[in-house]
């Protein structure tokens, strides 16, 4: 049987087999013993890659219904069985070699998925949850948040971004709340469950250096022998969520989106990989933008192997796709996010690039290119080719996320709001320099081709701000406020900041004690309000002392806590979310 784990809702501690200290504090009320002297670590074997000891050692918990079924090879012929054994032998030898070298923290699972970054099992719907305070009447629908939740214990390098996608959902109706969480059943996950092992390479944790090349060769060799099928995508769908064209879509930038359906009782079901009725044949980044007035969806797709390295396209509200606009780039570039204005798309071409040839030198293919000058491309939304693109250089600028952008006709500028991160590649490559994420205003002059950049928050109150949003009813238009996660101490989120983008004034809401959260999601009260900040902030929050999780609902005007929904099980720190109102749930495709 495969090396897998099942974590109970009370699990509060990982037995990190070669960590000299405990990274988690157990719940005081838990009666589970966290010491596991008879661990499941096995001696090195060449029978299967899953016989190799895992890097993390999770306690065993009895489960009448194991998550992972027994490896199914009944449909293989003798040649396939022989090939599988040979490939498993080679991969086990590869693992043995890899483990003779220390892992950098950026791909060491003992750091990447420890504490409340550790995965949890699926949770069926739990209703009538305890609520402290009063949930505002205008909140009627489902708050959903995506995140990385690896199904299998890592056997090698693992980055937080490598985990399988899991969506957490809180359905609210008439002040009553329910909770569920489910894996998005990607092609990758379905095949790995059937094969009983994490057979698909991890894009960040494993695909670096010579061992990364070897893993790719093994992966495609298994495909040639029909042991797996990579033609239907290899993505994890763990980053973004968007509701568009009557569909909830879960996304990561390495694949097509996956449609997830919210059931009447608040559960989640994966419908499948969604290609917009055959119109989309390339990956789509996890941060598409919906124009609040036209209801069109705008997106990018980047390729790290072949040209064109970048494509832009859009969808009508009815889901009709435009032709691709190929954007010429000199090299494949990390393009996690972009922005829209009323008339333009704003595309960052920054200094974090992909150089696959570096793998032959034993290096990571994701690197900081110090010789490249960062720039932004401004392209009309309705462009049919890249000839109208205006490039404006913005040296030493790397924004992993862009919060908003708008046009300033009086100055011939496009104004971009983003968090500028240094070192630019610190999320992917280990370095000694302290990470900083500084909220900035970047002004791109369309006539002169020049740019300026200023720090929005005064130095005396400077803090790391990452993950957040503006009022999406004003996306692409000038906004006064942004709601951003306070990533202190990095990478944990101790609260969120409401920032006045004009004055730099900051008002903070801290979760308090050992409570940490994630992305603050702004839900407008309604379209009838004249106040931009009239609404509520929703965020999952985890208490690292009591080991309990909750959903906090905070008044966005006063920053006072309105309601807390106590959740029945732990919610790991994750990525991005959305809200789907009850009327849209009824009208799902």
Short mmCIF file of N, CA and C in Angstrom, two decimals, residues 197-318:
data_model
loop_
_atom_site.label_atom_id
_atom_site.label_comp_id
_atom_site.label_asym_id
_atom_site.label_seq_id
_atom_site.Cartn_x
_atom_site.Cartn_y
_atom_site.Cartn_z
N UNK A 197 1.04 6.52 -5.37
CA UNK A 197 2.29 7.20 -5.04
C UNK A 197 2.33 8.56 -5.74
N UNK A 198 3.16 9.49 -5.22
CA UNK A 198 3.29 10.83 -5.82
C UNK A 198 4.18 10.77 -7.05
N UNK A 199 3.66 10.26 -8.13
CA UNK A 199 4.44 9.91 -9.31
C UNK A 199 4.71 11.10 -10.23
N UNK A 200 3.88 12.16 -10.13
CA UNK A 200 4.07 13.35 -10.97
C UNK A 200 5.14 14.25 -10.34
N UNK A 201 6.10 14.73 -11.11
CA UNK A 201 7.15 15.60 -10.54
C UNK A 201 6.57 16.89 -9.98
N UNK A 202 7.17 17.37 -8.91
CA UNK A 202 6.76 18.63 -8.30
C UNK A 202 7.54 19.76 -8.94
N UNK A 203 6.81 20.71 -9.48
CA UNK A 203 7.41 21.72 -10.36
C UNK A 203 8.52 22.51 -9.68
N UNK A 204 8.37 22.83 -8.41
CA UNK A 204 9.37 23.65 -7.72
C UNK A 204 10.26 22.78 -6.84
N UNK A 205 9.68 21.87 -6.09
CA UNK A 205 10.43 21.10 -5.12
C UNK A 205 11.38 20.08 -5.71
N UNK A 206 11.05 19.56 -6.89
CA UNK A 206 11.83 18.46 -7.45
C UNK A 206 12.51 18.76 -8.77
N UNK A 207 12.00 19.70 -9.53
CA UNK A 207 12.55 19.93 -10.87
C UNK A 207 13.67 20.97 -10.84
N UNK A 208 14.78 20.55 -10.27
CA UNK A 208 15.97 21.41 -10.27
C UNK A 208 17.20 20.52 -10.34
N UNK A 209 18.22 21.03 -11.00
CA UNK A 209 19.48 20.29 -11.11
C UNK A 209 19.36 19.01 -11.91
N UNK A 210 20.39 18.17 -11.79
CA UNK A 210 20.45 16.93 -12.56
C UNK A 210 19.34 15.97 -12.15
N UNK A 211 18.99 15.97 -10.86
CA UNK A 211 17.93 15.07 -10.43
C UNK A 211 16.60 15.48 -11.03
N UNK A 212 16.41 16.77 -11.26
CA UNK A 212 15.18 17.23 -11.90
C UNK A 212 15.08 16.73 -13.33
N UNK A 213 16.19 16.74 -14.04
CA UNK A 213 16.21 16.19 -15.41
C UNK A 213 15.88 14.71 -15.38
N UNK A 214 16.49 13.99 -14.43
CA UNK A 214 16.23 12.55 -14.31
C UNK A 214 14.76 12.28 -14.01
N UNK A 215 14.16 13.10 -13.15
CA UNK A 215 12.75 12.91 -12.83
C UNK A 215 11.87 13.13 -14.06
N UNK A 216 12.19 14.14 -14.83
CA UNK A 216 11.41 14.38 -16.05
C UNK A 216 11.54 13.22 -17.02
N UNK A 217 12.74 12.69 -17.16
CA UNK A 217 12.94 11.55 -18.05
C UNK A 217 12.15 10.33 -17.58
N UNK A 218 12.14 10.08 -16.28
CA UNK A 218 11.36 8.97 -15.73
C UNK A 218 9.87 9.19 -15.94
N UNK A 219 9.44 10.42 -15.74
CA UNK A 219 8.02 10.75 -15.88
C UNK A 219 7.54 10.48 -17.31
N UNK A 220 8.27 10.99 -18.28
CA UNK A 220 7.84 10.81 -19.67
C UNK A 220 8.06 9.38 -20.14
N UNK A 221 9.04 8.68 -19.58
CA UNK A 221 9.21 7.27 -19.91
C UNK A 221 8.02 6.46 -19.42
N UNK A 222 7.54 6.77 -18.21
CA UNK A 222 6.34 6.09 -17.72
C UNK A 222 5.15 6.37 -18.64
N UNK A 223 5.09 7.58 -19.15
CA UNK A 223 4.02 7.91 -20.08
C UNK A 223 4.11 7.12 -21.37
N UNK A 224 5.32 6.96 -21.89
CA UNK A 224 5.49 6.19 -23.13
C UNK A 224 5.03 4.75 -22.98
N UNK A 225 5.17 4.19 -21.79
CA UNK A 225 4.76 2.81 -21.55
C UNK A 225 3.30 2.71 -21.09
N UNK A 226 2.60 3.84 -21.09
CA UNK A 226 1.20 3.82 -20.71
C UNK A 226 0.94 3.64 -19.23
N UNK A 227 1.95 3.90 -18.39
CA UNK A 227 1.78 3.76 -16.95
C UNK A 227 1.08 4.98 -16.35
N UNK A 228 1.12 6.08 -17.05
CA UNK A 228 0.40 7.28 -16.65
C UNK A 228 0.08 8.08 -17.91
N UNK A 229 -0.77 9.07 -17.75
CA UNK A 229 -1.20 9.89 -18.88
C UNK A 229 -1.02 11.36 -18.51
N UNK A 230 -0.09 12.03 -19.18
CA UNK A 230 0.14 13.45 -18.90
C UNK A 230 -0.50 14.36 -19.94
N UNK A 231 -1.25 13.79 -20.87
CA UNK A 231 -1.83 14.60 -21.95
C UNK A 231 -3.00 15.46 -21.47
N UNK A 232 -3.56 15.14 -20.31
CA UNK A 232 -4.69 15.92 -19.79
C UNK A 232 -4.28 16.86 -18.66
N UNK A 233 -3.02 17.26 -18.67
CA UNK A 233 -2.55 18.25 -17.72
C UNK A 233 -1.89 17.65 -16.49
N UNK A 234 -1.04 18.45 -15.87
CA UNK A 234 -0.31 18.02 -14.68
C UNK A 234 -0.46 19.01 -13.53
N UNK A 235 -1.40 19.93 -13.64
CA UNK A 235 -1.53 21.00 -12.65
C UNK A 235 -2.18 20.56 -11.36
N UNK A 236 -2.04 21.43 -10.33
CA UNK A 236 -2.55 21.13 -8.99
C UNK A 236 -3.77 21.97 -8.60
N UNK A 237 -4.09 23.01 -9.37
CA UNK A 237 -5.30 23.82 -9.13
C UNK A 237 -5.40 24.31 -7.69
N UNK A 238 -4.30 24.82 -7.13
CA UNK A 238 -4.27 25.12 -5.70
C UNK A 238 -4.21 26.61 -5.35
N UNK A 239 -4.20 27.50 -6.34
CA UNK A 239 -3.89 28.90 -6.04
C UNK A 239 -5.11 29.81 -6.02
N UNK A 240 -5.75 30.01 -7.18
CA UNK A 240 -6.82 30.99 -7.28
C UNK A 240 -8.20 30.39 -7.41
N UNK A 241 -9.20 31.23 -7.19
CA UNK A 241 -10.60 30.88 -7.39
C UNK A 241 -11.30 32.06 -8.05
N UNK A 242 -12.14 31.78 -9.03
CA UNK A 242 -12.94 32.83 -9.64
C UNK A 242 -14.29 32.25 -10.03
N UNK A 243 -15.33 33.05 -9.87
CA UNK A 243 -16.66 32.62 -10.33
C UNK A 243 -16.97 33.39 -11.61
N UNK A 244 -17.10 32.65 -12.70
CA UNK A 244 -17.29 33.27 -14.01
C UNK A 244 -18.08 32.32 -14.90
N UNK A 245 -18.96 32.90 -15.72
CA UNK A 245 -19.73 32.11 -16.68
C UNK A 245 -20.48 30.98 -15.95
N UNK A 246 -21.07 31.32 -14.81
CA UNK A 246 -21.86 30.39 -14.00
C UNK A 246 -21.05 29.20 -13.50
N UNK A 247 -19.76 29.41 -13.31
CA UNK A 247 -18.90 28.32 -12.87
C UNK A 247 -17.88 28.82 -11.86
N UNK A 248 -17.66 28.01 -10.83
CA UNK A 248 -16.56 28.25 -9.91
C UNK A 248 -15.34 27.53 -10.46
N UNK A 249 -14.26 28.28 -10.69
CA UNK A 249 -13.05 27.72 -11.30
C UNK A 249 -11.89 27.79 -10.31
N UNK A 250 -11.23 26.64 -10.11
CA UNK A 250 -10.02 26.56 -9.29
C UNK A 250 -8.82 26.51 -10.22
N UNK A 251 -7.77 27.29 -9.91
CA UNK A 251 -6.71 27.49 -10.88
C UNK A 251 -5.32 27.46 -10.26
N UNK A 252 -4.37 26.99 -11.05
CA UNK A 252 -2.95 27.23 -10.84
C UNK A 252 -2.37 27.48 -12.23
N UNK A 253 -1.28 28.21 -12.31
CA UNK A 253 -0.84 28.69 -13.62
C UNK A 253 -0.19 27.62 -14.49
N UNK A 254 -0.17 26.38 -14.01
CA UNK A 254 0.46 25.29 -14.77
C UNK A 254 -0.54 24.42 -15.52
N UNK A 255 -1.80 24.87 -15.63
CA UNK A 255 -2.81 24.01 -16.26
C UNK A 255 -4.05 24.82 -16.60
N UNK A 256 -5.01 24.15 -17.22
CA UNK A 256 -6.33 24.72 -17.41
C UNK A 256 -7.02 24.81 -16.06
N UNK A 257 -8.04 25.66 -15.93
CA UNK A 257 -8.80 25.68 -14.67
C UNK A 257 -9.65 24.42 -14.51
N UNK A 258 -10.04 24.16 -13.27
CA UNK A 258 -10.95 23.05 -12.96
C UNK A 258 -12.26 23.63 -12.43
N UNK A 259 -13.36 23.10 -12.94
CA UNK A 259 -14.66 23.53 -12.45
C UNK A 259 -15.01 22.75 -11.19
N UNK A 260 -15.39 23.50 -10.16
CA UNK A 260 -15.83 22.92 -8.89
C UNK A 260 -17.25 23.39 -8.62
N UNK A 261 -18.11 22.48 -8.26
CA UNK A 261 -19.52 22.81 -8.05
C UNK A 261 -19.82 22.84 -6.55
N UNK A 262 -20.53 23.87 -6.12
CA UNK A 262 -21.01 23.97 -4.75
C UNK A 262 -22.39 23.33 -4.69
N UNK A 263 -22.55 22.32 -3.85
CA UNK A 263 -23.85 21.63 -3.75
C UNK A 263 -24.81 22.44 -2.89
N UNK A 264 -26.07 22.03 -2.89
CA UNK A 264 -27.09 22.76 -2.13
C UNK A 264 -26.80 22.81 -0.64
N UNK A 265 -26.14 21.76 -0.13
CA UNK A 265 -25.86 21.73 1.31
C UNK A 265 -24.50 22.31 1.66
N UNK A 266 -23.78 22.84 0.66
CA UNK A 266 -22.50 23.49 0.92
C UNK A 266 -21.29 22.61 0.73
N UNK A 267 -21.49 21.40 0.18
CA UNK A 267 -20.35 20.54 -0.12
C UNK A 267 -19.75 20.95 -1.46
N UNK A 268 -18.63 20.32 -1.82
CA UNK A 268 -17.91 20.66 -3.05
C UNK A 268 -17.70 19.41 -3.89
N UNK A 269 -17.92 19.54 -5.19
CA UNK A 269 -17.72 18.44 -6.13
C UNK A 269 -16.91 18.94 -7.32
N UNK A 270 -15.89 18.20 -7.71
CA UNK A 270 -15.13 18.55 -8.90
C UNK A 270 -15.87 18.07 -10.14
N UNK A 271 -16.18 19.01 -11.03
CA UNK A 271 -16.83 18.66 -12.30
C UNK A 271 -15.78 18.17 -13.29
N UNK A 272 -14.64 18.86 -13.34
CA UNK A 272 -13.57 18.43 -14.22
C UNK A 272 -12.79 19.59 -14.78
N UNK A 273 -11.80 19.26 -15.56
CA UNK A 273 -10.95 20.25 -16.23
C UNK A 273 -11.81 21.02 -17.23
N UNK A 274 -11.73 22.36 -17.19
CA UNK A 274 -12.64 23.18 -17.99
C UNK A 274 -11.89 23.94 -19.06
N UNK A 275 -12.21 23.64 -20.33
CA UNK A 275 -11.52 24.28 -21.45
C UNK A 275 -12.42 25.24 -22.20
N UNK A 276 -13.49 25.72 -21.55
CA UNK A 276 -14.41 26.66 -22.19
C UNK A 276 -14.93 26.09 -23.51
N UNK A 277 -15.45 24.86 -23.42
CA UNK A 277 -16.03 24.19 -24.58
C UNK A 277 -15.05 24.09 -25.75
N UNK A 278 -13.81 23.71 -25.42
CA UNK A 278 -12.80 23.48 -26.45
C UNK A 278 -12.08 24.72 -26.93
N UNK A 279 -12.36 25.87 -26.35
CA UNK A 279 -11.73 27.11 -26.82
C UNK A 279 -10.34 27.35 -26.21
N UNK A 280 -10.11 26.80 -25.01
CA UNK A 280 -8.85 27.06 -24.30
C UNK A 280 -7.97 25.83 -24.38
N UNK A 281 -6.80 25.98 -24.98
CA UNK A 281 -5.89 24.83 -25.14
C UNK A 281 -4.52 25.08 -24.52
N UNK A 282 -4.44 26.04 -23.61
CA UNK A 282 -3.19 26.31 -22.91
C UNK A 282 -3.50 26.67 -21.47
N UNK A 283 -2.47 26.62 -20.65
CA UNK A 283 -2.65 26.95 -19.23
C UNK A 283 -3.12 28.40 -19.07
N UNK A 284 -3.73 28.67 -17.94
CA UNK A 284 -4.20 30.03 -17.63
C UNK A 284 -3.72 30.39 -16.23
N UNK A 285 -3.17 31.59 -16.06
CA UNK A 285 -2.65 31.95 -14.75
C UNK A 285 -3.78 32.00 -13.74
N UNK A 286 -3.39 31.96 -12.45
CA UNK A 286 -4.37 31.82 -11.37
C UNK A 286 -5.01 33.14 -10.96
N UNK A 287 -4.66 34.25 -11.63
CA UNK A 287 -5.23 35.54 -11.27
C UNK A 287 -5.89 36.24 -12.46
N UNK A 288 -6.88 35.61 -13.10
CA UNK A 288 -7.62 36.32 -14.14
C UNK A 288 -8.39 37.47 -13.52
N UNK A 289 -8.76 38.45 -14.34
CA UNK A 289 -9.46 39.63 -13.85
C UNK A 289 -10.83 39.76 -14.52
N UNK A 290 -11.84 40.05 -13.71
CA UNK A 290 -13.18 40.31 -14.24
C UNK A 290 -13.45 41.80 -14.17
N UNK A 291 -13.75 42.42 -15.31
CA UNK A 291 -14.09 43.83 -15.34
C UNK A 291 -15.45 44.02 -14.68
N UNK A 292 -15.55 44.88 -13.66
CA UNK A 292 -16.81 45.00 -12.94
C UNK A 292 -17.95 45.60 -13.76
N UNK A 293 -17.63 46.27 -14.87
CA UNK A 293 -18.68 46.87 -15.69
C UNK A 293 -19.04 46.01 -16.89
N UNK A 294 -18.05 45.55 -17.64
CA UNK A 294 -18.34 44.75 -18.84
C UNK A 294 -18.56 43.28 -18.53
N UNK A 295 -18.11 42.83 -17.35
CA UNK A 295 -18.20 41.43 -16.91
C UNK A 295 -17.35 40.49 -17.76
N UNK A 296 -16.43 41.04 -18.55
CA UNK A 296 -15.49 40.20 -19.31
C UNK A 296 -14.41 39.68 -18.36
N UNK A 297 -13.84 38.54 -18.73
CA UNK A 297 -12.72 37.98 -17.98
C UNK A 297 -11.46 38.09 -18.83
N UNK A 298 -10.37 38.58 -18.23
CA UNK A 298 -9.10 38.77 -18.92
C UNK A 298 -8.05 37.86 -18.29
N UNK A 299 -7.19 37.28 -19.12
CA UNK A 299 -6.24 36.29 -18.59
C UNK A 299 -4.96 36.26 -19.42
N UNK A 300 -3.94 35.65 -18.82
CA UNK A 300 -2.66 35.41 -19.48
C UNK A 300 -2.35 33.92 -19.42
N UNK A 301 -1.46 33.50 -20.31
CA UNK A 301 -0.93 32.14 -20.30
C UNK A 301 0.55 32.23 -20.64
N UNK A 302 1.40 31.64 -19.78
CA UNK A 302 2.82 31.67 -20.11
C UNK A 302 3.36 30.25 -20.25
N UNK A 303 4.40 30.13 -21.07
CA UNK A 303 5.01 28.84 -21.38
C UNK A 303 6.50 28.95 -21.06
N UNK A 304 7.04 27.96 -20.36
CA UNK A 304 8.45 28.02 -19.97
C UNK A 304 9.35 27.24 -20.91
N UNK A 305 8.77 26.59 -21.92
CA UNK A 305 9.54 25.71 -22.81
C UNK A 305 9.67 26.28 -24.21
N UNK A 306 8.56 26.70 -24.78
CA UNK A 306 8.59 27.11 -26.19
C UNK A 306 7.89 28.45 -26.39
N UNK A 307 8.23 29.10 -27.50
CA UNK A 307 7.57 30.34 -27.87
C UNK A 307 6.22 30.03 -28.50
N UNK A 308 5.26 30.97 -28.37
CA UNK A 308 5.35 32.23 -27.64
C UNK A 308 5.35 31.99 -26.13
N UNK A 309 6.24 32.69 -25.44
CA UNK A 309 6.34 32.51 -24.00
C UNK A 309 5.16 33.12 -23.25
N UNK A 310 4.43 34.03 -23.92
CA UNK A 310 3.31 34.69 -23.25
C UNK A 310 2.18 34.96 -24.24
N UNK A 311 0.96 34.70 -23.79
CA UNK A 311 -0.24 34.99 -24.58
C UNK A 311 -1.27 35.69 -23.70
N UNK A 312 -2.00 36.60 -24.34
CA UNK A 312 -3.09 37.31 -23.68
C UNK A 312 -4.40 36.98 -24.39
N UNK A 313 -5.47 36.82 -23.62
CA UNK A 313 -6.79 36.58 -24.22
C UNK A 313 -7.87 37.02 -23.23
N UNK A 314 -9.08 37.06 -23.72
CA UNK A 314 -10.20 37.47 -22.88
C UNK A 314 -11.44 36.64 -23.25
N UNK A 315 -12.40 36.64 -22.34
CA UNK A 315 -13.67 35.94 -22.56
C UNK A 315 -14.83 36.91 -22.39
N UNK A 316 -15.83 36.79 -23.24
CA UNK A 316 -17.05 37.56 -23.07
C UNK A 316 -17.81 37.02 -21.86
N UNK A 317 -18.80 37.75 -21.34
CA UNK A 317 -19.57 37.23 -20.21
C UNK A 317 -20.24 35.89 -20.51
N UNK A 318 -20.45 35.60 -21.80
CA UNK A 318 -21.06 34.33 -22.20
C UNK A 318 -20.03 33.22 -22.38
#
